[in-house]
mmCIF file of C-alpha atoms and ligand atoms in Angstrom:
data_model
loop_
_atom_site.group_PDB
_atom_site.id
_atom_site.type_symbol
_atom_site.label_atom_id
_atom_site.label_comp_id
_atom_site.label_asym_id
_atom_site.label_seq_id
_atom_site.Cartn_x
_atom_site.Cartn_y
_atom_site.Cartn_z
ATOM 1 C CA UNK A 1 0.195 -0.025 0.299
ATOM 2 C CA UNK A 2 1.000 3.386 -0.437
ATOM 3 C CA UNK A 3 0.758 7.107 0.686
ATOM 4 C CA UNK A 4 -1.333 7.960 -3.140
ATOM 5 C CA UNK A 5 -3.560 4.930 -3.310
ATOM 6 C CA UNK A 6 -5.935 2.549 -0.561
ATOM 7 C CA UNK A 7 -6.916 -0.012 -2.075
ATOM 8 C CA UNK A 8 -8.102 -2.379 1.281
ATOM 9 C CA UNK A 9 -8.294 -6.262 -0.360
ATOM 10 C CA UNK A 10 -9.163 -7.264 -3.536
ATOM 11 C CA UNK A 11 -13.257 -8.243 -2.774
ATOM 12 C CA UNK A 12 -16.351 -6.651 -3.551
ATOM 13 C CA UNK A 13 -15.771 -3.854 -1.413
ATOM 14 C CA UNK A 14 -12.831 -1.959 -2.321
ATOM 15 C CA UNK A 15 -13.479 0.845 -4.025
ATOM 16 C CA UNK A 16 -10.390 2.461 -5.795
ATOM 17 C CA UNK A 17 -9.734 5.621 -4.079
ATOM 18 C CA UNK A 18 -7.444 8.337 -5.553
ATOM 19 C CA UNK A 19 -5.345 11.007 -3.435
ATOM 20 C CA UNK A 20 -7.643 13.275 -4.101
ATOM 21 C CA UNK A 21 -10.033 10.818 -2.653
ATOM 22 C CA UNK A 22 -12.386 9.811 -5.252
ATOM 23 C CA UNK A 23 -13.135 6.796 -5.520
ATOM 24 C CA UNK A 24 -13.289 5.541 -8.934
ATOM 25 C CA UNK A 25 -16.063 2.772 -9.844
ATOM 26 C CA UNK A 26 -16.835 4.273 -13.350
ATOM 27 C CA UNK A 27 -14.724 2.689 -16.833
ATOM 28 C CA UNK A 28 -15.665 3.408 -19.466
ATOM 29 C CA UNK A 29 -14.892 1.089 -22.216
ATOM 30 C CA UNK A 30 -14.483 1.401 -26.426
ATOM 31 C CA UNK A 31 -14.467 -0.932 -28.265
ATOM 32 C CA UNK A 32 -13.292 0.985 -31.456
ATOM 33 C CA UNK A 33 -12.234 3.531 -33.414
ATOM 34 C CA UNK A 34 -13.832 3.991 -35.933
ATOM 35 C CA UNK A 35 -17.433 5.547 -36.811
ATOM 36 C CA UNK A 36 -20.211 5.753 -38.997
ATOM 37 C CA UNK A 37 -20.529 9.279 -38.989
ATOM 38 C CA UNK A 38 -17.926 12.803 -39.142
ATOM 39 C CA UNK A 39 -19.405 15.241 -36.897
ATOM 40 C CA UNK A 40 -17.112 17.948 -36.842
ATOM 41 C CA UNK A 41 -16.482 18.780 -33.786
ATOM 42 C CA UNK A 42 -14.910 15.467 -33.307
ATOM 43 C CA UNK A 43 -13.486 13.265 -35.831
ATOM 44 C CA UNK A 44 -9.409 14.122 -36.167
ATOM 45 C CA UNK A 45 -9.262 15.923 -39.811
ATOM 46 C CA UNK A 46 -6.353 13.440 -40.714
ATOM 47 C CA UNK A 47 -9.376 11.234 -40.182
ATOM 48 C CA UNK A 48 -10.452 7.340 -40.063
ATOM 49 C CA UNK A 49 -9.819 4.409 -39.022
ATOM 50 C CA UNK A 50 -6.775 3.738 -38.069
ATOM 51 C CA UNK A 51 -5.634 1.304 -35.790
ATOM 52 C CA UNK A 52 -4.885 -1.893 -37.770
ATOM 53 C CA UNK A 53 -6.816 -4.996 -36.450
ATOM 54 C CA UNK A 54 -3.847 -5.654 -34.453
ATOM 55 C CA UNK A 55 -4.006 -2.653 -33.034
ATOM 56 C CA UNK A 56 -7.852 -3.284 -31.052
ATOM 57 C CA UNK A 57 -8.105 -5.069 -27.714
ATOM 58 C CA UNK A 58 -9.975 -8.016 -28.262
ATOM 59 C CA UNK A 59 -13.208 -9.150 -27.409
ATOM 60 C CA UNK A 60 -11.317 -12.223 -24.837
ATOM 61 C CA UNK A 61 -9.136 -9.022 -23.405
ATOM 62 C CA UNK A 62 -12.252 -6.240 -22.863
ATOM 63 C CA UNK A 63 -13.386 -8.841 -20.502
ATOM 64 C CA UNK A 64 -10.815 -10.209 -19.000
ATOM 65 C CA UNK A 65 -9.342 -6.462 -18.015
ATOM 66 C CA UNK A 66 -12.633 -5.450 -17.057
ATOM 67 C CA UNK A 67 -13.021 -8.761 -14.860
ATOM 68 C CA UNK A 68 -9.673 -7.819 -13.539
ATOM 69 C CA UNK A 69 -11.238 -3.238 -13.107
ATOM 70 C CA UNK A 70 -13.761 -5.260 -11.322
ATOM 71 C CA UNK A 71 -11.696 -6.572 -9.083
ATOM 72 C CA UNK A 72 -10.875 -3.213 -7.726
ATOM 73 C CA UNK A 73 -13.458 -2.051 -7.385
ATOM 74 C CA UNK A 74 -14.613 -1.074 -10.875
ATOM 75 C CA UNK A 75 -18.415 -1.498 -10.340
ATOM 76 C CA UNK A 76 -20.237 1.102 -14.236
ATOM 77 C CA UNK A 77 -19.213 0.608 -17.631
ATOM 78 C CA UNK A 78 -19.792 2.325 -20.500
ATOM 79 C CA UNK A 79 -19.550 1.130 -23.751
ATOM 80 C CA UNK A 80 -18.447 3.716 -25.797
ATOM 81 C CA UNK A 81 -16.823 3.991 -28.986
ATOM 82 C CA UNK A 82 -16.497 5.990 -31.892
ATOM 83 C CA UNK A 83 -20.152 3.798 -32.276
ATOM 84 C CA UNK A 84 -19.933 0.599 -30.557
ATOM 85 C CA UNK A 85 -21.773 -0.876 -33.594
ATOM 86 C CA UNK A 86 -20.319 -0.230 -35.776
ATOM 87 C CA UNK A 87 -18.447 -3.541 -33.896
ATOM 88 C CA UNK A 88 -19.227 -7.289 -35.407
ATOM 89 C CA UNK A 89 -19.825 -9.590 -32.854
ATOM 90 C CA UNK A 90 -20.704 -6.499 -30.562
ATOM 91 C CA UNK A 91 -23.786 -7.978 -29.475
ATOM 92 C CA UNK A 92 -22.609 -11.490 -28.181
ATOM 93 C CA UNK A 93 -20.170 -9.408 -26.130
ATOM 94 C CA UNK A 94 -22.306 -7.259 -24.440
ATOM 95 C CA UNK A 95 -24.143 -10.569 -23.328
ATOM 96 C CA UNK A 96 -20.386 -12.298 -21.494
ATOM 97 C CA UNK A 97 -19.965 -8.434 -21.056
ATOM 98 C CA UNK A 98 -23.711 -8.591 -19.235
ATOM 99 C CA UNK A 99 -23.370 -11.463 -16.664
ATOM 100 C CA UNK A 100 -20.094 -10.771 -15.509
ATOM 101 C CA UNK A 101 -20.834 -10.198 -11.639
ATOM 102 C CA UNK A 102 -20.746 -7.343 -9.633
ATOM 103 C CA UNK A 103 -20.966 -4.799 -12.720
ATOM 104 C CA UNK A 104 -24.021 -2.657 -11.534
ATOM 105 C CA UNK A 105 -25.032 -0.991 -14.674
ATOM 106 C CA UNK A 106 -24.239 -1.328 -17.881
ATOM 107 C CA UNK A 107 -24.764 2.104 -20.798
ATOM 108 C CA UNK A 108 -23.760 2.527 -23.635
ATOM 109 C CA UNK A 109 -23.346 5.578 -25.693
ATOM 110 C CA UNK A 110 -23.868 5.872 -29.960
ATOM 111 C CA UNK A 111 -25.527 8.510 -32.369
ATOM 112 C CA UNK A 112 -28.124 6.438 -32.895
ATOM 113 C CA UNK A 113 -27.121 5.560 -36.814
ATOM 114 C CA UNK A 114 -27.612 2.002 -36.371
ATOM 115 C CA UNK A 115 -29.680 1.558 -33.398
ATOM 116 C CA UNK A 116 -33.346 1.158 -34.826
ATOM 117 C CA UNK A 117 -31.837 -2.381 -36.993
ATOM 118 C CA UNK A 118 -29.992 -3.857 -33.819
ATOM 119 C CA UNK A 119 -32.723 -3.100 -31.126
ATOM 120 C CA UNK A 120 -33.674 -6.613 -30.291
ATOM 121 C CA UNK A 121 -30.844 -7.628 -29.945
ATOM 122 C CA UNK A 122 -29.150 -5.081 -27.868
ATOM 123 C CA UNK A 123 -31.833 -5.687 -25.093
ATOM 124 C CA UNK A 124 -30.871 -9.497 -25.021
ATOM 125 C CA UNK A 125 -27.702 -8.665 -24.277
ATOM 126 C CA UNK A 126 -28.868 -7.333 -22.032
ATOM 127 C CA UNK A 127 -28.748 -3.108 -22.027
ATOM 128 C CA UNK A 128 -30.979 -0.840 -21.214
ATOM 129 C CA UNK A 129 -29.681 2.466 -20.969
ATOM 130 C CA UNK A 130 -28.749 4.090 -23.364
ATOM 131 C CA UNK A 131 -27.197 7.663 -24.536
ATOM 132 C CA UNK A 132 -28.439 8.417 -28.076
ATOM 133 C CA UNK A 133 -26.001 11.427 -29.835
ATOM 134 C CA UNK A 134 -28.492 13.937 -31.625
ATOM 135 C CA UNK A 135 -27.526 17.620 -31.976
ATOM 136 C CA UNK A 136 -30.135 19.186 -34.047
ATOM 137 C CA UNK A 137 -34.225 18.171 -35.159
ATOM 138 C CA UNK A 138 -32.992 19.567 -38.658
ATOM 139 C CA UNK A 139 -33.201 17.291 -40.901
ATOM 140 C CA UNK A 140 -30.937 19.245 -42.791
ATOM 141 C CA UNK A 141 -28.952 20.531 -39.873
ATOM 142 C CA UNK A 142 -28.181 17.500 -38.634
ATOM 143 C CA UNK A 143 -26.748 16.262 -41.791
ATOM 144 C CA UNK A 144 -24.388 19.722 -42.173
ATOM 145 C CA UNK A 145 -22.970 18.061 -38.070
ATOM 146 C CA UNK A 146 -22.634 14.757 -38.289
ATOM 147 C CA UNK A 147 -22.232 14.438 -42.336
ATOM 148 C CA UNK A 148 -24.800 12.456 -43.295
ATOM 149 C CA UNK A 149 -28.446 12.520 -44.079
ATOM 150 C CA UNK A 150 -29.647 9.905 -41.767
ATOM 151 C CA UNK A 151 -31.812 12.087 -39.219
ATOM 152 C CA UNK A 152 -34.608 9.765 -39.703
ATOM 153 C CA UNK A 153 -32.858 7.529 -39.262
ATOM 154 C CA UNK A 154 -31.976 7.465 -35.657
ATOM 155 C CA UNK A 155 -34.407 9.504 -34.310
ATOM 156 C CA UNK A 156 -37.003 6.399 -35.579
ATOM 157 C CA UNK A 157 -34.116 4.209 -33.660
ATOM 158 C CA UNK A 158 -34.465 6.706 -30.713
ATOM 159 C CA UNK A 159 -38.848 6.673 -30.422
ATOM 160 C CA UNK A 160 -37.937 2.962 -31.054
ATOM 161 C CA UNK A 161 -35.981 2.815 -27.847
ATOM 162 C CA UNK A 162 -38.033 4.554 -25.583
ATOM 163 C CA UNK A 163 -41.417 2.309 -27.088
ATOM 164 C CA UNK A 164 -39.260 -0.890 -26.826
ATOM 165 C CA UNK A 165 -38.897 0.638 -22.821
ATOM 166 C CA UNK A 166 -35.327 1.153 -22.416
ATOM 167 C CA UNK A 167 -34.446 3.827 -19.558
ATOM 168 C CA UNK A 168 -33.572 6.709 -19.517
ATOM 169 C CA UNK A 169 -32.816 7.323 -22.919
ATOM 170 C CA UNK A 170 -30.296 10.120 -22.554
ATOM 171 C CA UNK A 171 -30.310 12.385 -25.572
ATOM 172 C CA UNK A 172 -26.921 13.625 -25.000
ATOM 173 C CA UNK A 173 -27.302 17.025 -27.143
ATOM 174 C CA UNK A 174 -22.673 19.131 -27.214
ATOM 175 C CA UNK A 175 -23.859 23.122 -27.384
ATOM 176 C CA UNK A 176 -22.372 24.995 -30.358
ATOM 177 C CA UNK A 177 -22.233 28.886 -31.446
ATOM 178 C CA UNK A 178 -23.860 28.951 -34.819
ATOM 179 C CA UNK A 179 -24.338 25.443 -34.572
ATOM 180 C CA UNK A 180 -27.231 24.276 -32.867
ATOM 181 C CA UNK A 181 -27.606 27.034 -30.388
ATOM 182 C CA UNK A 182 -31.002 27.819 -32.403
ATOM 183 C CA UNK A 183 -32.344 24.886 -31.781
ATOM 184 C CA UNK A 184 -31.801 24.455 -27.593
ATOM 185 C CA UNK A 185 -35.201 25.126 -26.959
ATOM 186 C CA UNK A 186 -36.594 22.658 -29.330
ATOM 187 C CA UNK A 187 -34.762 19.862 -27.856
ATOM 188 C CA UNK A 188 -35.044 20.942 -24.008
ATOM 189 C CA UNK A 189 -39.068 21.067 -25.375
ATOM 190 C CA UNK A 190 -38.735 17.007 -26.437
ATOM 191 C CA UNK A 191 -38.274 16.935 -21.715
ATOM 192 C CA UNK A 192 -41.938 17.408 -22.317
ATOM 193 C CA UNK A 193 -42.858 15.100 -24.410
ATOM 194 C CA UNK A 194 -40.906 12.113 -23.803
ATOM 195 C CA UNK A 195 -39.056 10.677 -20.492
ATOM 196 C CA UNK A 196 -35.599 11.575 -21.682
ATOM 197 C CA UNK A 197 -33.648 12.671 -20.327
ATOM 198 C CA UNK A 198 -31.927 15.725 -22.085
ATOM 199 C CA UNK A 199 -28.513 16.815 -21.652
ATOM 200 C CA UNK A 200 -26.806 19.766 -22.443
ATOM 201 C CA UNK A 201 -21.948 19.040 -22.955
ATOM 202 C CA UNK A 202 -19.891 21.932 -23.500
ATOM 203 C CA UNK A 203 -17.955 21.625 -26.130
ATOM 204 C CA UNK A 204 -14.124 20.512 -25.166
ATOM 205 C CA UNK A 205 -11.954 21.762 -27.966
ATOM 206 C CA UNK A 206 -10.330 18.488 -27.945
ATOM 207 C CA UNK A 207 -8.056 16.469 -30.683
ATOM 208 C CA UNK A 208 -7.433 18.104 -34.415
ATOM 209 C CA UNK A 209 -10.904 18.561 -34.459
ATOM 210 C CA UNK A 210 -11.085 21.547 -32.887
ATOM 211 C CA UNK A 211 -13.070 24.228 -33.660
ATOM 212 C CA UNK A 212 -12.524 28.017 -33.619
ATOM 213 C CA UNK A 213 -15.957 28.771 -31.815
ATOM 214 C CA UNK A 214 -15.361 32.772 -31.921
ATOM 215 C CA UNK A 215 -17.049 32.662 -28.555
ATOM 216 C CA UNK A 216 -17.131 29.639 -26.463
ATOM 217 C CA UNK A 217 -21.025 28.404 -25.257
ATOM 218 C CA UNK A 218 -21.451 27.508 -21.567
ATOM 219 C CA UNK A 219 -24.632 26.509 -19.760
ATOM 220 C CA UNK A 220 -25.048 29.464 -17.252
ATOM 221 C CA UNK A 221 -26.180 30.543 -21.299
ATOM 222 C CA UNK A 222 -27.528 27.600 -21.981
ATOM 223 C CA UNK A 223 -30.020 27.720 -19.039
ATOM 224 C CA UNK A 224 -31.087 30.875 -19.724
ATOM 225 C CA UNK A 225 -32.394 30.270 -22.972
ATOM 226 C CA UNK A 226 -33.947 26.712 -22.458
ATOM 227 C CA UNK A 227 -35.662 29.228 -19.129
ATOM 228 C CA UNK A 228 -38.306 30.618 -22.008
ATOM 229 C CA UNK A 229 -40.096 27.538 -21.495
ATOM 230 C CA UNK A 230 -40.439 27.712 -17.595
ATOM 231 C CA UNK A 231 -38.229 26.925 -14.553
ATOM 232 C CA UNK A 232 -36.533 24.453 -13.981
ATOM 233 C CA UNK A 233 -36.757 21.890 -10.078
ATOM 234 C CA UNK A 234 -33.003 20.433 -9.422
ATOM 235 C CA UNK A 235 -33.122 16.697 -9.721
ATOM 236 C CA UNK A 236 -32.312 15.392 -6.556
ATOM 237 C CA UNK A 237 -28.486 12.455 -7.319
ATOM 238 C CA UNK A 238 -29.000 9.434 -7.455
ATOM 239 C CA UNK A 239 -26.155 7.144 -6.298
ATOM 240 C CA UNK A 240 -24.448 6.338 -9.926
ATOM 241 C CA UNK A 241 -25.007 9.083 -10.738
ATOM 242 C CA UNK A 242 -22.429 11.385 -12.652
ATOM 243 C CA UNK A 243 -21.290 14.966 -13.608
ATOM 244 C CA UNK A 244 -24.717 16.334 -14.682
ATOM 245 C CA UNK A 245 -26.901 18.814 -12.731
ATOM 246 C CA UNK A 246 -30.290 17.134 -13.104
ATOM 247 C CA UNK A 247 -33.029 19.413 -13.300
ATOM 248 C CA UNK A 248 -37.017 19.245 -14.865
ATOM 249 C CA UNK A 249 -39.549 21.416 -15.753
ATOM 250 C CA UNK A 250 -43.228 21.471 -13.705
ATOM 251 C CA UNK A 251 -45.254 19.128 -15.030
ATOM 252 C CA UNK A 252 -42.467 17.431 -17.040
ATOM 253 C CA UNK A 253 -42.291 13.336 -18.619
ATOM 254 C CA UNK A 254 -38.432 14.018 -18.965
ATOM 255 C CA UNK A 255 -35.593 16.007 -17.408
ATOM 256 C CA UNK A 256 -32.817 18.161 -18.579
ATOM 257 C CA UNK A 257 -28.715 18.323 -17.151
ATOM 258 C CA UNK A 258 -26.299 20.937 -17.548
ATOM 259 C CA UNK A 259 -22.737 18.842 -17.830
ATOM 260 C CA UNK A 260 -20.407 22.009 -17.876
ATOM 261 C CA UNK A 261 -17.149 20.299 -18.211
ATOM 262 C CA UNK A 262 -14.835 23.825 -19.316
ATOM 263 C CA UNK A 263 -17.243 26.379 -16.757
ATOM 264 C CA UNK A 264 -18.272 24.423 -14.252
ATOM 265 C CA UNK A 265 -15.469 21.671 -14.070
ATOM 266 C CA UNK A 266 -16.861 18.152 -12.218
ATOM 267 C CA UNK A 267 -12.611 17.075 -11.434
ATOM 268 C CA UNK A 268 -13.668 16.719 -7.151
ATOM 269 C CA UNK A 269 -15.969 14.711 -8.550
ATOM 270 C CA UNK A 270 -15.292 12.783 -11.738
ATOM 271 C CA UNK A 271 -14.905 8.774 -10.639
ATOM 272 C CA UNK A 272 -13.772 8.416 -14.738
ATOM 273 C CA UNK A 273 -11.329 5.855 -16.147
ATOM 274 C CA UNK A 274 -11.042 5.072 -19.644
ATOM 275 C CA UNK A 275 -10.425 2.317 -21.532
ATOM 276 C CA UNK A 276 -9.380 3.293 -25.311
ATOM 277 C CA UNK A 277 -10.010 0.569 -27.993
ATOM 278 C CA UNK A 278 -6.214 -0.317 -28.270
ATOM 279 C CA UNK A 279 -6.169 -0.827 -24.733
ATOM 280 C CA UNK A 280 -4.386 2.209 -23.272
ATOM 281 C CA UNK A 281 -5.788 3.885 -19.695
ATOM 282 C CA UNK A 282 -6.181 7.325 -19.279
ATOM 283 C CA UNK A 283 -6.858 8.726 -15.958
ATOM 284 C CA UNK A 284 -8.347 12.166 -17.525
ATOM 285 C CA UNK A 285 -10.200 12.832 -20.368
ATOM 286 C CA UNK A 286 -8.439 15.891 -21.116
ATOM 287 C CA UNK A 287 -4.668 15.087 -20.900
ATOM 288 C CA UNK A 288 -2.779 13.420 -23.015
ATOM 289 C CA UNK A 289 -0.851 10.655 -20.021
ATOM 290 C CA UNK A 290 -2.694 7.008 -21.515
ATOM 291 C CA UNK A 291 -0.762 3.798 -19.766
ATOM 292 C CA UNK A 292 -0.659 0.929 -21.933
ATOM 293 C CA UNK A 293 -2.554 -2.140 -20.187
ATOM 294 C CA UNK A 294 -2.526 -4.500 -24.060
ATOM 295 C CA UNK A 295 1.151 -5.470 -24.002
ATOM 296 C CA UNK A 296 1.954 -6.226 -20.474
ATOM 297 C CA UNK A 297 -1.952 -7.924 -20.903
ATOM 298 C CA UNK A 298 -0.608 -9.916 -24.554
ATOM 299 C CA UNK A 299 2.732 -10.331 -22.466
ATOM 300 C CA UNK A 300 1.270 -12.820 -20.082
ATOM 301 C CA UNK A 301 1.515 -10.407 -16.583
ATOM 302 C CA UNK A 302 -0.485 -11.621 -14.559
ATOM 303 C CA UNK A 303 -3.881 -10.461 -12.830
ATOM 304 C CA UNK A 304 -2.078 -9.143 -10.057
ATOM 305 C CA UNK A 305 0.502 -7.701 -11.920
ATOM 306 C CA UNK A 306 -1.693 -6.034 -14.180
ATOM 307 C CA UNK A 307 -3.392 -4.471 -11.587
ATOM 308 C CA UNK A 308 -0.279 -3.061 -10.286
ATOM 309 C CA UNK A 309 0.086 -1.318 -13.698
ATOM 310 C CA UNK A 310 -3.867 -0.027 -12.980
ATOM 311 C CA UNK A 311 -2.918 1.210 -9.658
ATOM 312 C CA UNK A 312 -0.084 3.094 -10.734
ATOM 313 C CA UNK A 313 -1.266 4.202 -13.438
ATOM 314 C CA UNK A 314 -4.446 5.713 -11.003
ATOM 315 C CA UNK A 315 -1.709 7.233 -8.468
ATOM 316 C CA UNK A 316 -0.895 9.422 -11.519
ATOM 317 C CA UNK A 317 -4.852 10.482 -11.868
ATOM 318 C CA UNK A 318 -5.072 14.358 -11.728
ATOM 319 C CA UNK A 319 -6.838 16.033 -9.853
ATOM 320 C CA UNK A 320 -7.955 18.266 -12.182
ATOM 321 C CA UNK A 321 -7.495 19.566 -16.445
ATOM 322 C CA UNK A 322 -6.862 22.772 -16.390
ATOM 323 C CA UNK A 323 -8.941 23.175 -19.717
ATOM 324 C CA UNK A 324 -9.697 26.398 -19.898
ATOM 325 C CA UNK A 325 -12.343 28.956 -21.541
ATOM 326 C CA UNK A 326 -9.304 30.439 -23.905
ATOM 327 C CA UNK A 327 -7.892 26.879 -24.218
ATOM 328 C CA UNK A 328 -7.861 25.475 -27.558
ATOM 329 C CA UNK A 329 -6.967 22.098 -29.010
ATOM 330 C CA UNK A 330 -4.714 21.308 -25.567
ATOM 331 C CA UNK A 331 -5.885 17.740 -25.342
ATOM 332 C CA UNK A 332 -4.017 15.949 -28.855
ATOM 333 C CA UNK A 333 -6.523 12.822 -28.959
ATOM 334 C CA UNK A 334 -9.426 12.913 -30.426
ATOM 335 C CA UNK A 335 -12.220 12.431 -28.344
ATOM 336 C CA UNK A 336 -13.757 10.068 -31.396
ATOM 337 C CA UNK A 337 -9.701 7.895 -30.302
ATOM 338 C CA UNK A 338 -10.588 8.594 -26.550
ATOM 339 C CA UNK A 339 -14.292 7.263 -26.515
ATOM 340 C CA UNK A 340 -16.006 10.832 -25.078
HETATM 341 N N1 SAM B 1 -20.207 7.478 -31.519
HETATM 342 C C1 SAM B 1 -21.738 7.172 -30.443
HETATM 343 C C2 SAM B 1 -22.057 8.452 -30.228
HETATM 344 O O1 SAM B 1 -21.678 9.073 -30.738
HETATM 345 O O2 SAM B 1 -22.532 8.871 -29.181
HETATM 346 C C3 SAM B 1 -20.263 7.408 -29.443
HETATM 347 C C4 SAM B 1 -18.991 7.789 -29.260
HETATM 348 S S1 SAM B 1 -18.772 9.924 -29.451
HETATM 349 C C5 SAM B 1 -16.887 10.304 -28.794
HETATM 350 C C6 SAM B 1 -19.604 10.209 -27.194
HETATM 351 C C7 SAM B 1 -19.862 11.285 -27.328
HETATM 352 O O3 SAM B 1 -18.344 11.943 -27.595
HETATM 353 C C8 SAM B 1 -20.939 12.278 -28.195
HETATM 354 O O4 SAM B 1 -22.236 12.221 -27.153
HETATM 355 C C9 SAM B 1 -20.185 13.512 -28.986
HETATM 356 O O5 SAM B 1 -20.745 14.175 -29.149
HETATM 357 C C10 SAM B 1 -19.086 13.903 -27.611
HETATM 358 N N2 SAM B 1 -19.014 14.432 -27.941
HETATM 359 C C11 SAM B 1 -17.398 14.292 -28.622
HETATM 360 N N3 SAM B 1 -16.166 15.655 -29.237
HETATM 361 C C12 SAM B 1 -16.308 16.703 -28.561
HETATM 362 C C13 SAM B 1 -16.561 17.068 -27.425
HETATM 363 N N4 SAM B 1 -15.227 18.171 -28.606
HETATM 364 N N5 SAM B 1 -16.638 17.833 -27.057
HETATM 365 C C14 SAM B 1 -18.188 17.344 -26.537
HETATM 366 N N6 SAM B 1 -18.511 16.233 -26.557
HETATM 367 C C15 SAM B 1 -17.797 15.950 -27.619
#
């Protein structure tokens, strides 16, 4: 044991606790860096895909690592990408993941493009909680932002998921001045008629796709803009809640959430780790520091040795990021590579 990290013993009750006394129980797992959309603010200009099959962790390897993380205290997993639904073999993988004891919360982030075709399989695999990215309700604007004319397909997928009882369905909206800021009220209005959690996310200027937005759009302004729909009432936080500050309009079926990594950073409560598709552990989204887990795993490290590599990385988890509204592209990696 060392002074920065406290680990009692390898039982389900353990929690990873870092030097800032943050309990790390949440792992985001990117299973591919490939995507079927080209969101202007996300994909690198240098374009994808860049990883060969050999570079990407096999499903077996991901499951192996997840069991090690679980033994260290991870109980919440989100599958992401790239676009997770484009990777072959995802449904049997999700089923196996869902059977790992000690993972209490399993969810997936998707752009929704392939949702409609696969909802049955996603449900059978045991996923009930979905985050779906939707930056516009206007088909033309959606096309402009994502590079693909598929709004209707995505929207149909979202409605079908609602009908099939997926809950909660969180709709991720990255707020971009000059691109979708005229639609923020329409997006928020969706929470009145659907049980969706509409989550407005501040744009993070990272990767070589970083947009040079003249003036960033932060949560207070988004809140002000959607206030025309009525007062927002705070929603009590749940045990497994992430960084979103949650609200609800009176009599609304759904919720509004604000994720404010820049204007109101939540580093002091950050409970996340990220595993990239190529097997690197990232302890902070907004830092380029990463630890190679694939090489030691493939060279035959024991689970205990792998756990030591992970614990060593966690010891270096930054206390906070220093990205602020005046900086841009401080982080070289793109979101499509890290997984958001
Ligand atoms: N393909 C899936 C999707 O679109 O949801 C999962 C991966 S995507 C990288 C995960 C989330 O990151 C999406 O909601 C996306 O909008 C968000 N995202 C990507 N780049 C971002 C940025 N620069 N700032 C804030 N959010 C970003």
